Structure formats: C-alpha cells, structure tokens
GROMACS .gro file of C-alpha atoms in nm:
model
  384
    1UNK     CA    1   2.396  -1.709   9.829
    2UNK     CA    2   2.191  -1.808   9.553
    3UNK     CA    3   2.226  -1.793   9.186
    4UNK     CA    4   1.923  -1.510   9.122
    5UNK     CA    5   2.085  -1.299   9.439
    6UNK     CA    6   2.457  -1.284   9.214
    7UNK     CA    7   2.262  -1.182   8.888
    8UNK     CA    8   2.019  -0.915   9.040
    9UNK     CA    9   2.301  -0.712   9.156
   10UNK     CA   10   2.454  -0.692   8.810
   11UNK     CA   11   2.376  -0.336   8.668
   12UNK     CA   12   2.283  -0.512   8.320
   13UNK     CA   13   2.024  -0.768   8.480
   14UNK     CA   14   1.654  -0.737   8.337
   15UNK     CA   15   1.418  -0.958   8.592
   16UNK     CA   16   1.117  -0.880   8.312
   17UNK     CA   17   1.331  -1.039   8.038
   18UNK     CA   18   1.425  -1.318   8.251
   19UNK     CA   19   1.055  -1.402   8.323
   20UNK     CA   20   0.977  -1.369   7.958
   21UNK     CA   21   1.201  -1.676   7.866
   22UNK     CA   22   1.112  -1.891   8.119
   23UNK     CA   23   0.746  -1.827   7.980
   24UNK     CA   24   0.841  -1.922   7.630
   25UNK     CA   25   0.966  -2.252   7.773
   26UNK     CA   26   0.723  -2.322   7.942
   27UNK     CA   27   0.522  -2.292   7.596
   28UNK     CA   28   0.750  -2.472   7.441
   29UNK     CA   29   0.688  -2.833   7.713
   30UNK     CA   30   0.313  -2.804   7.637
   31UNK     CA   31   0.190  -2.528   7.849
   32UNK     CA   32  -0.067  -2.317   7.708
   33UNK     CA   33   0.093  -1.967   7.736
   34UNK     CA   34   0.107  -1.662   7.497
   35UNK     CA   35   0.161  -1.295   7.496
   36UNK     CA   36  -0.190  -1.278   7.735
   37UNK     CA   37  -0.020  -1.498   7.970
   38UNK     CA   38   0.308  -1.358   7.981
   39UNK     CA   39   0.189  -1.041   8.037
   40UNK     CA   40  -0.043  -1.120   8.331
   41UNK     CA   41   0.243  -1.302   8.494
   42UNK     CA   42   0.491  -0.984   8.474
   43UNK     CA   43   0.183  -0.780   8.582
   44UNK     CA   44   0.121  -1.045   8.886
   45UNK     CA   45   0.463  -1.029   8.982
   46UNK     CA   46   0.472  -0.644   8.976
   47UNK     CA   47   0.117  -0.605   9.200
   48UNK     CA   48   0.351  -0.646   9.537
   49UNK     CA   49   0.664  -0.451   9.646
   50UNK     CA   50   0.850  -0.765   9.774
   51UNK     CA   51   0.814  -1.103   9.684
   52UNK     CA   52   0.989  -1.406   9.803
   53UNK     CA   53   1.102  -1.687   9.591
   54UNK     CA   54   0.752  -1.861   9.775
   55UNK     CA   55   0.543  -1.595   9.665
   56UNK     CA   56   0.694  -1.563   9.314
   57UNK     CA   57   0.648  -1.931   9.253
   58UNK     CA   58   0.256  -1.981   9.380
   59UNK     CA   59   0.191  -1.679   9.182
   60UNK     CA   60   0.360  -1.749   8.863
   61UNK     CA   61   0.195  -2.159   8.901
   62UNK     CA   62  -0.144  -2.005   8.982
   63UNK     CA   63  -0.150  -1.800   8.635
   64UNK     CA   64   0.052  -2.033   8.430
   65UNK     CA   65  -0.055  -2.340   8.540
   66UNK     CA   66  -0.415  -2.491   8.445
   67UNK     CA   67  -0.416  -2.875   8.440
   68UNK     CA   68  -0.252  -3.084   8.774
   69UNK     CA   69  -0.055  -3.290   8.528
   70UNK     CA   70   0.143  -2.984   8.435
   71UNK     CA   71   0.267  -2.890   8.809
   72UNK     CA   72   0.565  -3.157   8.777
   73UNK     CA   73   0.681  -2.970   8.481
   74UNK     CA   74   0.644  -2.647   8.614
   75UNK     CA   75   0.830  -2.714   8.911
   76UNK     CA   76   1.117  -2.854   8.768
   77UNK     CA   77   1.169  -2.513   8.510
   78UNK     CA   78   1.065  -2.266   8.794
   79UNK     CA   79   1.373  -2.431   9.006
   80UNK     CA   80   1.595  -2.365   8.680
   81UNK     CA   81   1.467  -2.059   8.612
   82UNK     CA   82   1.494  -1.940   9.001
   83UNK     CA   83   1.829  -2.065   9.021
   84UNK     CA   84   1.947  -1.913   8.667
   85UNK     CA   85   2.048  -2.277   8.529
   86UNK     CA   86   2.021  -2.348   8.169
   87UNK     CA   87   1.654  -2.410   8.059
   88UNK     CA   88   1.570  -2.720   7.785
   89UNK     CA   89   1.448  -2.578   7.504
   90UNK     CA   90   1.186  -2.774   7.281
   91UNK     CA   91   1.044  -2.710   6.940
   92UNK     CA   92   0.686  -2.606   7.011
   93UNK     CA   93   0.395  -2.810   6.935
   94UNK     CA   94   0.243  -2.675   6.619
   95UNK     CA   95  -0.067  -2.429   6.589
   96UNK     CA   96  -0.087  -2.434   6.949
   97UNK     CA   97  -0.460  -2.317   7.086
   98UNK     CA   98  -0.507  -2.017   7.296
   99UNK     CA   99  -0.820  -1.857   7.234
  100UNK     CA  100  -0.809  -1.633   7.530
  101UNK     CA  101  -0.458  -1.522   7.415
  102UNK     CA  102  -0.582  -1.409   7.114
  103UNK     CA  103  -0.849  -1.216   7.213
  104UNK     CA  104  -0.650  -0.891   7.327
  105UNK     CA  105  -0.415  -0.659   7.368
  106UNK     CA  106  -0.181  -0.575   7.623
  107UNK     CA  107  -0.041  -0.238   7.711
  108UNK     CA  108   0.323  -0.143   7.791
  109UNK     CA  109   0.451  -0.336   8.084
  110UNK     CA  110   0.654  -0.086   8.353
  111UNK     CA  111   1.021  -0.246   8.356
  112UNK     CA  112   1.184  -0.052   8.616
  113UNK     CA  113   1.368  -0.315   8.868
  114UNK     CA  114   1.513  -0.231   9.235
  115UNK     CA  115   1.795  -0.393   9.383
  116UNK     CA  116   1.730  -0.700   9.568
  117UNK     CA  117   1.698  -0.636   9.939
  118UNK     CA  118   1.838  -0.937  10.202
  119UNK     CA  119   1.553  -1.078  10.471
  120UNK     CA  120   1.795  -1.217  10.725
  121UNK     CA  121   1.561  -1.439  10.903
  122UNK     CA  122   1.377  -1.617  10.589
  123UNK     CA  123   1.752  -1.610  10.396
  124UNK     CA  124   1.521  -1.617  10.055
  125UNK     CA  125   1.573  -1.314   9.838
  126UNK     CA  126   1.355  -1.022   9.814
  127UNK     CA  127   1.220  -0.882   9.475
  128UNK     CA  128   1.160  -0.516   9.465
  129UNK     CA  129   0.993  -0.386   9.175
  130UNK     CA  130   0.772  -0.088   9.111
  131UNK     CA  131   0.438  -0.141   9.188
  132UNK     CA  132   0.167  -0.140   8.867
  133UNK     CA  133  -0.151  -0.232   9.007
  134UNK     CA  134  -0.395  -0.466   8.837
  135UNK     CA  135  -0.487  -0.322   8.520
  136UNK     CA  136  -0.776  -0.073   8.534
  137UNK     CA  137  -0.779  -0.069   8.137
  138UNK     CA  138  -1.128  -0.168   7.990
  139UNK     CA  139  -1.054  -0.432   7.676
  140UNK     CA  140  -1.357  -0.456   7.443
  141UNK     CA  141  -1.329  -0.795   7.271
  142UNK     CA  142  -1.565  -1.079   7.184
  143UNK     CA  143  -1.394  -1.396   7.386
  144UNK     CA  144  -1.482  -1.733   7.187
  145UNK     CA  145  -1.525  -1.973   7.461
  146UNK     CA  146  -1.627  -2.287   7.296
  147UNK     CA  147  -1.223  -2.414   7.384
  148UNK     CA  148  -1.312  -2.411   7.732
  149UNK     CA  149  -1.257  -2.777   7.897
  150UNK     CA  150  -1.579  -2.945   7.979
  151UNK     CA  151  -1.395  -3.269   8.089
  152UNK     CA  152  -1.521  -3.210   8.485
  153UNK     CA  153  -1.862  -3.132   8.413
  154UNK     CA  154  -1.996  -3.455   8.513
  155UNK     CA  155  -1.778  -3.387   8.914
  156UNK     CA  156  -1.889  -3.016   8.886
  157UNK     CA  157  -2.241  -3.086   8.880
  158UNK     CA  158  -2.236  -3.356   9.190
  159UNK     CA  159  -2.065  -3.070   9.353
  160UNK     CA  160  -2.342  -2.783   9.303
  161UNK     CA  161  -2.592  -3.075   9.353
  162UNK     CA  162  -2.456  -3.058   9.708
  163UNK     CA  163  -2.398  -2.700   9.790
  164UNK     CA  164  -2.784  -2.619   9.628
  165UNK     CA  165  -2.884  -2.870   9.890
  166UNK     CA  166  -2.668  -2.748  10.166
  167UNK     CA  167  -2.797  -2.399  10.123
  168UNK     CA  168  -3.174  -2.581  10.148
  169UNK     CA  169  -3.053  -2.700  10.495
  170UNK     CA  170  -3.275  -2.506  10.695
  171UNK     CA  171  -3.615  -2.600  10.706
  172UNK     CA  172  -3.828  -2.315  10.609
  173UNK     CA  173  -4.224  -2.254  10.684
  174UNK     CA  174  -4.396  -2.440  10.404
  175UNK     CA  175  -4.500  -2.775  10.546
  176UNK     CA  176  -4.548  -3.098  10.356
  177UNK     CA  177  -4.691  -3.479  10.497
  178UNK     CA  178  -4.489  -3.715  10.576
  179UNK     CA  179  -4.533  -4.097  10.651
  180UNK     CA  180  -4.245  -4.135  10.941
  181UNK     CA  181  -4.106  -3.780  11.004
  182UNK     CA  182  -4.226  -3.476  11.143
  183UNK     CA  183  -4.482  -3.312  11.377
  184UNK     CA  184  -4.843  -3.508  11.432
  185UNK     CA  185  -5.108  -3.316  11.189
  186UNK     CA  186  -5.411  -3.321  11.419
  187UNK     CA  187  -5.596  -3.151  11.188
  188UNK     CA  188  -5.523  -3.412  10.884
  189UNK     CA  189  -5.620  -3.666  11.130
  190UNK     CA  190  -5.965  -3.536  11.197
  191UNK     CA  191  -6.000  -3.469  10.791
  192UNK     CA  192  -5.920  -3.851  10.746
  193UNK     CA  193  -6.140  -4.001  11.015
  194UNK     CA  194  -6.399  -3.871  10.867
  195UNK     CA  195  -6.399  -4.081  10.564
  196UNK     CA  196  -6.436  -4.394  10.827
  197UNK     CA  197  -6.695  -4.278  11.037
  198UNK     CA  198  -6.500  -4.135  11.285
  199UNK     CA  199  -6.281  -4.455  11.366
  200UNK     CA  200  -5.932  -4.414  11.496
  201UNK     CA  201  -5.685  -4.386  11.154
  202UNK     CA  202  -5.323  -4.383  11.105
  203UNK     CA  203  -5.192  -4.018  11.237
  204UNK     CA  204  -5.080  -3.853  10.981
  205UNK     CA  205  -4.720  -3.611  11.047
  206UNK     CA  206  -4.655  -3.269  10.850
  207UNK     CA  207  -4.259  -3.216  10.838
  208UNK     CA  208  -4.134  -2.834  10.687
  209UNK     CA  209  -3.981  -2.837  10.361
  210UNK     CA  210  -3.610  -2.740  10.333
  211UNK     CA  211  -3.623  -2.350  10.157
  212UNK     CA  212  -3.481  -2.340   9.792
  213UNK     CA  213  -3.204  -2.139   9.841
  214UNK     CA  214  -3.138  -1.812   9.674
  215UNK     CA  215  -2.796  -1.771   9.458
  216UNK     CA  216  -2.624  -1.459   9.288
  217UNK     CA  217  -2.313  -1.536   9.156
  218UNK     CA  218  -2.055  -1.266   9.078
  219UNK     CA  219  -1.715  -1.397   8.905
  220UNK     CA  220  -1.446  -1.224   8.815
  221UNK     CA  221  -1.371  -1.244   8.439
  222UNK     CA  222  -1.069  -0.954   8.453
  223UNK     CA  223  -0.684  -1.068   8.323
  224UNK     CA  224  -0.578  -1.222   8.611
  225UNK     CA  225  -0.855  -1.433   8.642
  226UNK     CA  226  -0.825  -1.584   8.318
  227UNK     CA  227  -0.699  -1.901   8.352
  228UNK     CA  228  -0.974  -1.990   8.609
  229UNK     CA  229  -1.257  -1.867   8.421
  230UNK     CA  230  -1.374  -2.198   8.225
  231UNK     CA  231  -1.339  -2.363   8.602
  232UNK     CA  232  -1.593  -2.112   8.758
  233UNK     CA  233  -1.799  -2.081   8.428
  234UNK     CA  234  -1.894  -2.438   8.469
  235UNK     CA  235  -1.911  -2.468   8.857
  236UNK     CA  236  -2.199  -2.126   8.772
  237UNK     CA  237  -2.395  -2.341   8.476
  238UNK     CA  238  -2.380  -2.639   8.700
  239UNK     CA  239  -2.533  -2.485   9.005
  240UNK     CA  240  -2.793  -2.320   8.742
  241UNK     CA  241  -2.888  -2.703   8.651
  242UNK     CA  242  -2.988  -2.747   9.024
  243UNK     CA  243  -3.222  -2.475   9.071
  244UNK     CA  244  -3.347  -2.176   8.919
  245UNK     CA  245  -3.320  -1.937   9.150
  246UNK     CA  246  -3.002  -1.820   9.066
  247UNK     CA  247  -2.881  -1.499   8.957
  248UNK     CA  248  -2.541  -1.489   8.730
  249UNK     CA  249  -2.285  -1.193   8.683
  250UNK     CA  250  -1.967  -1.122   8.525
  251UNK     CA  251  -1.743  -0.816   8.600
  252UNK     CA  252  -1.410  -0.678   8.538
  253UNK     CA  253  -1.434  -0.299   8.451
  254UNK     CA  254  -1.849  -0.312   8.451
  255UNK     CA  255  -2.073  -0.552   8.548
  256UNK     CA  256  -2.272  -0.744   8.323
  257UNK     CA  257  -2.552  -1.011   8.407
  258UNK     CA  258  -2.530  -1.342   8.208
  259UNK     CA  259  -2.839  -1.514   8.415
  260UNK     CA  260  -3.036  -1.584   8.100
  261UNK     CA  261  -2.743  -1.665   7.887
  262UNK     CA  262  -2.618  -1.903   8.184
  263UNK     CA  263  -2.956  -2.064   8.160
  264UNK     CA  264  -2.931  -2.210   7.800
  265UNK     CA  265  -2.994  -2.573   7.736
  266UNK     CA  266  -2.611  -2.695   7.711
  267UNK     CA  267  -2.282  -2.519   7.831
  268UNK     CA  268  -2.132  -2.465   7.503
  269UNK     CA  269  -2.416  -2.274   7.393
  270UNK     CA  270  -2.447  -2.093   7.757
  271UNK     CA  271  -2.000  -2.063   7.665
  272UNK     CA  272  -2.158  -1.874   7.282
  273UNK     CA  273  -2.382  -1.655   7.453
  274UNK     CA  274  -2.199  -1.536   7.732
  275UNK     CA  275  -1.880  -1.481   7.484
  276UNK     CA  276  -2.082  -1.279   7.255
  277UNK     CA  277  -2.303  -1.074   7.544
  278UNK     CA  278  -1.953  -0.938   7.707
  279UNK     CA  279  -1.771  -0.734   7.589
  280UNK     CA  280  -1.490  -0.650   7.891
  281UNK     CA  281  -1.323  -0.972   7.890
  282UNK     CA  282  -0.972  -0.936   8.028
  283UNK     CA  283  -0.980  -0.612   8.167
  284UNK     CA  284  -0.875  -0.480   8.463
  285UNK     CA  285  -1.040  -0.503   8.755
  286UNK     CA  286  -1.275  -0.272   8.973
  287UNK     CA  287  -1.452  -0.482   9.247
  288UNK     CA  288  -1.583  -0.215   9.439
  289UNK     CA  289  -1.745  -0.049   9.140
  290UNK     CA  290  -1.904  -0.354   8.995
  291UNK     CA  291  -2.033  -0.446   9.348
  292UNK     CA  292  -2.182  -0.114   9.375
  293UNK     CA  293  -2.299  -0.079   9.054
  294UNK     CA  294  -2.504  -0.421   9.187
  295UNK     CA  295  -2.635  -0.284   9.509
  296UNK     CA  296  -2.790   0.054   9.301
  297UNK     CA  297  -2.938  -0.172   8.995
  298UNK     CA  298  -2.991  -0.499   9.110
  299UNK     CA  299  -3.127  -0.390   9.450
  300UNK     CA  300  -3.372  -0.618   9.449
  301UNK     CA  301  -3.213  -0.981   9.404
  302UNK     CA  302  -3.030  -0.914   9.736
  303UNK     CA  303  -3.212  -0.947  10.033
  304UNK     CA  304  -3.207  -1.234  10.375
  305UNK     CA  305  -3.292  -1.534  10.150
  306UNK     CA  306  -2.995  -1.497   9.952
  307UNK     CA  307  -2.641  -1.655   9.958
  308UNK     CA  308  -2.417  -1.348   9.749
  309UNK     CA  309  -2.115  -1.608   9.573
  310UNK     CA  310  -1.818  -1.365   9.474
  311UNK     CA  311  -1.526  -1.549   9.252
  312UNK     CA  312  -1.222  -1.340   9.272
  313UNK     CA  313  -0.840  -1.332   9.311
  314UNK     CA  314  -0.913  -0.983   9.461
  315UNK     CA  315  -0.680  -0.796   9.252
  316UNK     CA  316  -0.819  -0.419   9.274
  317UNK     CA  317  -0.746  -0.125   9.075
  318UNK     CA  318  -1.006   0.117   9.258
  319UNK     CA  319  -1.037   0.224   9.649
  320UNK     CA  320  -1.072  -0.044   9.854
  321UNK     CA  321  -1.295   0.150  10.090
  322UNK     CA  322  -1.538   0.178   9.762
  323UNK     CA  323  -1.514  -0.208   9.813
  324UNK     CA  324  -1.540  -0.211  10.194
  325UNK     CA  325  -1.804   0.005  10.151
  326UNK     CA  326  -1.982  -0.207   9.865
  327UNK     CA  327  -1.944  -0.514  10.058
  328UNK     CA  328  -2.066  -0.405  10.385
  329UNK     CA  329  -2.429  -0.300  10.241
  330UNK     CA  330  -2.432  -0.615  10.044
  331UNK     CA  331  -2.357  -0.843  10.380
  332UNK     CA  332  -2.646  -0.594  10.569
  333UNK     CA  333  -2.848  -0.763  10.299
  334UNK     CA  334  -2.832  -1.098  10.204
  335UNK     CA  335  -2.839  -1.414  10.411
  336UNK     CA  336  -2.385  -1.488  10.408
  337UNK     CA  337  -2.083  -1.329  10.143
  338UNK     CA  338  -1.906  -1.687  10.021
  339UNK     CA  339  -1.570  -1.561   9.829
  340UNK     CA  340  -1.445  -1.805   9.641
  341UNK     CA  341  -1.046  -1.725   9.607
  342UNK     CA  342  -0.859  -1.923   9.336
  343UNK     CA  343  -0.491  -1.817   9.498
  344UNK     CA  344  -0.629  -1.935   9.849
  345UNK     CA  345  -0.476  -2.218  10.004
  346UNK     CA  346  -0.185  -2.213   9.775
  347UNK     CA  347   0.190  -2.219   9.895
  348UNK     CA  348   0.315  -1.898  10.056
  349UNK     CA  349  -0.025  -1.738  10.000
  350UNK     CA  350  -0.041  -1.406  10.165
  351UNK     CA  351  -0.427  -1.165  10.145
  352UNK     CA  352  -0.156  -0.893  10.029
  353UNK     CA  353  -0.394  -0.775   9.750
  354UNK     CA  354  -0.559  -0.428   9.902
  355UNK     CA  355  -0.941  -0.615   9.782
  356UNK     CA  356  -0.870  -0.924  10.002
  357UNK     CA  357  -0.728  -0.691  10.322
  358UNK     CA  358  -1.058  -0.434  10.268
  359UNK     CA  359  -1.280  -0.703  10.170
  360UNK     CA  360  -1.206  -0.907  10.491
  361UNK     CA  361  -1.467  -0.811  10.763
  362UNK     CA  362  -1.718  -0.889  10.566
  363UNK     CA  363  -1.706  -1.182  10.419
  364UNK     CA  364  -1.851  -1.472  10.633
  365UNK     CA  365  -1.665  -1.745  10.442
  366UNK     CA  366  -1.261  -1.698  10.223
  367UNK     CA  367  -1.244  -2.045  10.020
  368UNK     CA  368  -0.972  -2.144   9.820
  369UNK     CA  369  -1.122  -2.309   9.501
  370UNK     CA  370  -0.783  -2.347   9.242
  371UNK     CA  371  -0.966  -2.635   9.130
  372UNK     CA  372  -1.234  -2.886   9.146
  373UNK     CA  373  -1.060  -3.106   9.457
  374UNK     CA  374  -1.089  -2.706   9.674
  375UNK     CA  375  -1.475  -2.669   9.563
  376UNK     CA  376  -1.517  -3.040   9.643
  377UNK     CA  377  -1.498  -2.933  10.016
  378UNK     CA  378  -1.746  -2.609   9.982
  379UNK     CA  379  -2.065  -2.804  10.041
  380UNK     CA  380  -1.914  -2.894  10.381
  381UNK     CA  381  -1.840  -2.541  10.478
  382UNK     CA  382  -2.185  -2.389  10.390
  383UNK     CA  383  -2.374  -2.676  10.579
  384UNK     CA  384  -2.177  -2.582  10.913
   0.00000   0.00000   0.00000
C-alpha cells in the first residue's frame, strides 16, 4: 500500500493543503507558480470525481509545467510529494516574475475531501473529491503580456508557413500559366501565334492556383488555459504573418475578436493590444456560449472556404449540449473544426471534461499541441 493511501484515511488529512506545499516547492526550484497557479491546479484536480495517481500527475505537469527543461524537476517532487516523502526546500529566487499571477483574484476553493476508494485491477489509488467545475466567474483585469516568451517565434512561424500552405492544397478555379505544368492553353496558343504570322509557337499550359485558405481562430484564454496562452498567442500572430485572411478570437466568459490587434507590425505590440482590448482574462470558461455568440454575430466569416481553429483544454462550465449544439452549426458551415487540445497526447489523458465528450462528433480533427514539437506535426494532419 502506498504512502498517500495510509495518510488519506487519517481523519486529520487535508489533500488541498498537501497540494499547496508541493506548489510552493515547486516555486521555490525555479518554477514559475503563484497563488493563480496554485489555485488552478486545486481547481484542475477537483473538475473529476476520481483521479488516479496518472491522471493527477499529467494534470498537475500540464498546468504547472511550461518549459521541457523543467519536467525532470517536476517529476522527481511529484514522486515525493505522491509518496508523502520529505520535500527539499530552497530559498526562492528573488522578485520572481509572474505577470499572469498577478493579474487576479481567485475565489474560495471548495475543500471538502472523500475517502480514498481502492481500484483493484489498476492497484493505484483513487481520489474522490467534490466536484467544482471550471470556474464560470468572469475576472475583469488588464493582463500585461509583454513577459510572454518569444524565444520560438522563429520555429512557430516555419510551422504556420506550412499549415497556411497545407490548407492552400487544393487547387481552386483561378488559373495561372505555367512553363512545364498544367493543362495545354489552346487559346494562349492561338493569341501567341499570332504575333509570328501564324507559325507553330511553344504551347503554352495554364495550371489552377492553390486557394488561399480561410482561418478563424478561437483560443481559449480562461484560467486553465493560462499557462499555454503565450504558446497559442504566437502560433495565431505567426499564421497572421502568412496570410491575411485570418480571423482571430479570444474567449473565456465572452468572446472578444483580436483580428486587428493580432495584425500589428510586431508581436509585442500585437501582446499590448490584445492585453489592453480584453478584459476577461482568466475567467472561467463557457465554450458553448462564446461559440454561439460567434455563429449569431460573426455569421458571416464562417462559411465552406473556411478552416474554424478552436484552442481549448475543453474545460466547460455551461451545457454541453449548448456546445454540441454550437459546434454542430459551425461544422454545417465551414470547410473542417481543427481543435487544438493542449492536455492531448499527454500521459493518462482521458476526454473526461463534459466539452471534449459533447464536443466530439463534430470535430473533424482532436490534436494535442502542449508545445511546439505537437504543432510541429499539424501541417501533416491537415494535408491528409
């Protein structure tokens, strides 16, 4: 029996307080983590009735976790703190930054804690604790964005280079000339010869040009989607640099559109604007509101041509038959639903969340994109 399974039968045991030191050391060995962080991760952990030391762990590393040099770390405390062993403390690194920490407020955390429970064939303890929901508060803040990392710009842009261009895939009915490729242009031909007096020429080929492909890009910008904001904030301004036809929205509570702010000359001024223009940063999260608060008002940017990008962890506070419904008149619409899922592909991941189980029939693509090496592999996906 483990360690955890001996201390959650003890009457005096607080899981919530447990969690809420290993957080401070994880602060304290160089992770960025705060009050903002802590409290998603107690919220996280409190979304599903049982969790598994698996689940516990990708879910905890998914919100705590935001550079691949930090996993080693991580792994070595969460095994400590899973197995109730003594935790190193460190002094903390002075005036450590956290803008989006900073930015908010969090409300009363529910602490009430079940018994564990035994799962005989997995021998891994169960978790039961009262379920909370993602937060369906709306937070009103101005989020200074400026801190966000910038460092994979230059691999984020090759990467929307390629999915722009393999959403252009199909050739569409414009034609343009072409010296090898293509269909022969009789017509050209006949235009041509008769600048030589009717004498045989070279025959000319007409070849269709690939369609520019139409983008609207919904991301997720609620609490639990914090730490991969500055990811998909760049992966949107990158795609922006690659064509223009791209529409950009944020959403937590309400939906916002950030296409012209999206569209400024450099990302940290497209980071200024954006942080200034929203004001329901960190919030909870209503999916199937904001997606049908886009299919009444913005009507008109969805229709065959386009490819509808939604970047979520699916966390939902509202009916996910709102959402089934929203979704299914948005995939009626557009050309293919991409959803871009940051907790994809990690270890033990489950679609538990009600948004991912509702969301499901119609979405024509589920990718997991943690990180830049999971979007590396979307271009791939969209051209098949």
């Amino acid at each position: 029996m483990r360690a955890l399974e001996y201390r959650v039968m003890e009457s005096n045991y607080d899981f919530i307080s447990h969690l809420t030191g290993f957080c401070r050391v994880l602060r304290e060995h160089g992770l960025l983590i705060g009050p903002l962080e802590t409290s998603d991760a107690i919220r996280a952990v409190s979304m599903v009735d049982l969790m598994t030391e698996g689940r516990i762990y990708w879910t905890l590393r998914s919100l705590l976790v935001s550079r691949h040099e930090q996993l080693a770390t991580f792994d070595v405390l969460f095994a400590r703190f899973w197995n109730f062993q003594p935790l190193p403390r460190v002094k903390p690194p002075p005036n450590p930054s956290n803008k989006f920490g900073e930015t908010r407020t969090t409300g009363r955390v529910p602490r009430a804690l079940a018994l564990p429970e035994e799962d005989h064939e997995s021998k891994d303890t169960l978790i039961q604790l009262v379920r909370t929901g993602a937060s369906g508060r709306h937070v009103t803040s101005e989020t200074d964005l400026s801190v966000l990392d910038t460092q994979d710009m230059s691999e984020l842009s090759r990467i929307a280079s390629r999915i722009v261009r393999a959403l252009a895939s199909k050739p569409g009915r414009r034609r343009k000339r072409h010296r090898r490729k293509g269909t022969p242009d009789l017509r050209g031909a006949m235009r041509m010869s008769l600048t030589t007096g009717g004498d045989p020429v070279r025959l000319p080929r007409m070849r269709r040009v690939p369609k520019v492909p139409r983008l609207l890009v919904a991301l997720d910008v609620s609490g639990s989607m914090d730490r991969y904001a500055r990811l998909f904030l760049q992966l949107m301004f990158a795609v922006g640099q690659h064509t223009k036809r791209v529409e950009a929205f944020v959403f937590s509570t309400t939906v916002t559109r950030v296409t012209r702010e999206l569209s400024s000359p450099s990302f940290s001024e497209a980071l200024t604007r954006i942080g200034g223009a929203v004001t329901h940063w960190s919030g909870g999260t209503r999916i199937g509101e904001s997606l049908a608060d886009l299919n009444t008002n913005y009507d008109y940017l969805l229709n065959r041509h386009t490819t509808v990008f939604l970047l979520s962890d699916g966390w939902e506070t509202g009916e996910p038959d709102d959402l089934a419904q929203a979704l299914r008149r948005i995939q009626r619409r557009v050309r293919s639903v991409v959803w871009l899922n940051p907790l994809l592909g990690t270890r033990d991941f489950q679609p538990l969340a009600r948004g991912l189980q509702a969301a499901a029939p119609y979405v024509d693509h589920f990718v997991p994109a943690a990180d830049v090496e999971h979007l590396k592999r979307l271009p791939a996906l969209l051209r098949s």
